[in-house]
């Protein structure tokens, strides 16, 4: 692991631990509404000011960090895992297995998600605790976000399957899942990393959009998604720069993931 | 009001910029429509954009002055309601011509009314005239006199003619021939509507100069309020219709001189509980929601003043009933909004056997008091109100879950499946007369939101409201001008 | 050598789906410890034969018919699970392009360990010992530094040696080498050829050496089979093929071979000598 990767690791750890530590230190609870001072500018009491209901922004950003940073990578991991399983297995075993998997993938890609999500919302009870609803949301995102990369992985696997080194490995007596795991998966790492990396911010933001359908993070729980949604149509970059805090955190975290997961340099 | 009306009459703000400076200059007025007009046929208007076009192009017999709320003569110089409230007679202005030059007569009014009431036309405007079954008769004794007779009394009938733009019975241009100050000169779907000055408009100013002063009105179709605000600031558009409080304050901070606060609108925001008998919710919750004490406690437990101040930046007012203080006819100044009083709220709850255990309120059978409030997503004011209500009621030990739903799902829940517990939504009123809200207040009405389409009133208070609402058209009859 | 029981005796017809047969009734025998050269021009089906023996054609949608008797078992009729125990353990395969035959994403060590693990169980120390021994036997640096390398970090010649080491890891009784030197420069070519000779002598393994280059085969093999358009046209001892080629194709092959002595003594003479051998 290179220096910069270590640095990224430490930064991530600092964000997670700092988030927990600071939420103990920060005086305000993320739900408390200081109704006398909505939309306040930063003061020593509210280091990032307050939101439109007078809630402490720092407390909300910190708690939102905990929610999003825990759940978005988990969902991204889930979707990557599913993409890998479905894409690689179908690409490797080929024939009917591949045709079935591609048919399912096409179906998933062509489904009208909006209506599916509406159906999900209709089936779920209205009285769901905010935390449960967040978990359900990320689980949904994870379960549904695999299709596009499964296709890429399937094609990639098919190319690999016909490669000389797989032939050589088979000639050495290797076969089945061992061959798949040892010889094929490592060659797909870039695609898998990309799927994971792209999914993290995408899921963080889609979670916010699902709020439109009554899924997603329910009030009063904050998440990066709901905090970022506040920035819609906002033009106060110079006058209220502290509102950018969740955006900066998101960029920082995504860059850290990028650095940590970057493929090990192979010098020619 | 038994219904938990939470308050908030939004301030209707009309922003006038250089309208006055344009007034005499024969120039073009520019503003935005937020969506395409669905129709140019004045009888079929149901949306805001079409209503704007109708207001600017349609000639009406009488007009409710939007400022004084008084009825004023337009194409009719005089009118008289019959004692039984069933018919109305108009004396019509002479030497009036449609925008295409076709002359105007009582024949055109008769033609318009027949079309308005034709069931095949499905005119939303016509719906408000429909009081009983039977034919509508029109008698034209002379070219400038007409009597219209309805089968049953129509409440506030004279004012309803404010919405009836007269069509030409003879013009080959049909509904595009108009009697109003402007006519539709050009329309590009999704892009703009261009109105031009009607050269045949009958009205003149006190100096005898023909109105309108403006040569044209250009309405670009733009739904993005941020763009609207920006263009307004840059002077590319001249007015913004119904600003919401956030935009108002933003504009006020930069260009206060351009703003004119026109006061509260007729619209309200309210929260209600599902009281539908066969709703798919637990029986013990139905019992809560049907209890007057419970609803009164909720009403007392919500800090309306905070909602007005935090969510609407004081551009809204706490209310107790459905009538806005903007409604000069019907607003009762003696009715004071309920104050925020959690202690009384708890007393009401205790009367019903509710008790607090730690931070949780439980009913007499020990069920923790938890319910969800649904509201439409994307409306940040409602989302914020719900979140504040969540916190207020949390202080009473009531656990509120906020669920934002897309509008169709929300409507499906409150009108079809009744699978919800409480809802927060608004009512849009464009009529001063409560008669226009019959569809909400009558227990048999479909829009009687908390328990629609009751076969007979299920509660005494609903029966009382039904009685009062039915008595009201008869009261109104005979009050002519 | 013809007297003993053959190690491998094949009689195969191979075709790809939707195409005419690539190999027709190819019959070959290899005795234990024998080096058999299979020579043919590109496209003659040499590589197909190598894959067909190990039944690795299926992924390429090829079909082999006939028999391939290996130590009393018919490889064509064998169950896939039984065949897997033969691949790499009793028959080793070396493919022609060394770089693409190594997995670019895996360290040399990992690939070697995997190949070992396919047929052996045991403590990692024994595994490491076997792998290092195999590397040493092909004259590669037998150390951990080399095991840590990626294929892109070694030379083509080294890569070919790695493949050979992998093929001989389990001391198979037959080694099939499919044009193992075609991607190499001349000096490395001769080194690899010498290596095959050495492995054959030291480990006593039979080699099926497939090449288009008659000359390189000549120095290594005991016998040579000539494959032309999917058919074995001639098969015999080296001296016989070179001295008395019977089939016209063989004759052309032999004739096309550069004669070292002639090259040294200048071309025209060599040409005359060669043309004299051509029957008209």
mmCIF file of N, CA and C in Angstrom, chain A residues 39-50 57 239-243:
data_model
loop_
_atom_site.group_PDB
_atom_site.id
_atom_site.type_symbol
_atom_site.label_atom_id
_atom_site.label_comp_id
_atom_site.label_asym_id
_atom_site.label_seq_id
_atom_site.Cartn_x
_atom_site.Cartn_y
_atom_site.Cartn_z
ATOM 1 N N UNK A 39 -32.090 29.238 9.772
ATOM 2 C CA UNK A 39 -31.182 29.750 8.732
ATOM 3 C C UNK A 39 -30.099 30.669 9.291
ATOM 4 N N UNK A 40 -29.588 30.299 10.482
ATOM 5 C CA UNK A 40 -28.597 31.163 11.116
ATOM 6 C C UNK A 40 -27.229 30.970 10.472
ATOM 7 N N UNK A 41 -26.426 32.020 10.534
ATOM 8 C CA UNK A 41 -25.047 31.923 10.055
ATOM 9 C C UNK A 41 -24.231 31.242 11.162
ATOM 10 N N UNK A 42 -23.024 30.740 10.815
ATOM 11 C CA UNK A 42 -22.227 30.050 11.835
ATOM 12 C C UNK A 42 -21.936 30.947 13.040
ATOM 13 N N UNK A 43 -22.090 30.360 14.218
ATOM 14 C CA UNK A 43 -21.704 31.033 15.460
ATOM 15 C C UNK A 43 -20.927 30.018 16.281
ATOM 16 N N UNK A 44 -20.457 30.397 17.440
ATOM 17 C CA UNK A 44 -19.733 29.405 18.224
ATOM 18 C C UNK A 44 -20.662 28.321 18.748
ATOM 19 N N UNK A 45 -21.984 28.625 18.794
ATOM 20 C CA UNK A 45 -22.943 27.602 19.219
ATOM 21 C C UNK A 45 -23.243 26.645 18.067
ATOM 22 N N UNK A 46 -23.446 27.212 16.903
ATOM 23 C CA UNK A 46 -23.728 26.396 15.715
ATOM 24 C C UNK A 46 -22.607 26.670 14.724
ATOM 25 N N UNK A 47 -21.649 25.754 14.724
ATOM 26 C CA UNK A 47 -20.440 26.030 13.942
ATOM 27 C C UNK A 47 -20.722 26.113 12.443
ATOM 28 N N UNK A 48 -21.763 25.408 12.004
ATOM 29 C CA UNK A 48 -22.117 25.491 10.577
ATOM 30 C C UNK A 48 -23.462 26.182 10.401
ATOM 31 N N UNK A 49 -23.876 26.917 11.419
ATOM 32 C CA UNK A 49 -25.155 27.587 11.312
ATOM 33 C C UNK A 49 -26.302 26.620 11.558
ATOM 34 N N UNK A 50 -27.527 27.072 11.228
ATOM 35 C CA UNK A 50 -28.689 26.198 11.392
ATOM 36 C C UNK A 50 -29.428 26.098 10.064
ATOM 37 N N UNK A 57 -26.685 22.556 11.900
ATOM 38 C CA UNK A 57 -26.180 21.925 10.673
ATOM 39 C C UNK A 57 -25.060 20.941 10.950
ATOM 40 N N UNK A 239 -21.857 33.736 -0.401
ATOM 41 C CA UNK A 239 -22.421 34.305 0.821
ATOM 42 C C UNK A 239 -22.591 33.273 1.930
ATOM 43 N N UNK A 240 -22.883 32.022 1.564
ATOM 44 C CA UNK A 240 -23.106 31.015 2.599
ATOM 45 C C UNK A 240 -22.288 29.756 2.311
ATOM 46 N N UNK A 241 -20.976 29.885 2.265
ATOM 47 C CA UNK A 241 -20.162 28.736 1.845
ATOM 48 C C UNK A 241 -20.236 27.555 2.812
ATOM 49 N N UNK A 242 -20.610 27.804 4.073
ATOM 50 C CA UNK A 242 -20.655 26.692 5.028
ATOM 51 C C UNK A 242 -21.682 25.635 4.650
ATOM 52 N N UNK A 243 -22.651 26.026 3.808
ATOM 53 C CA UNK A 243 -23.664 25.050 3.401
ATOM 54 C C UNK A 243 -23.068 23.960 2.506
#
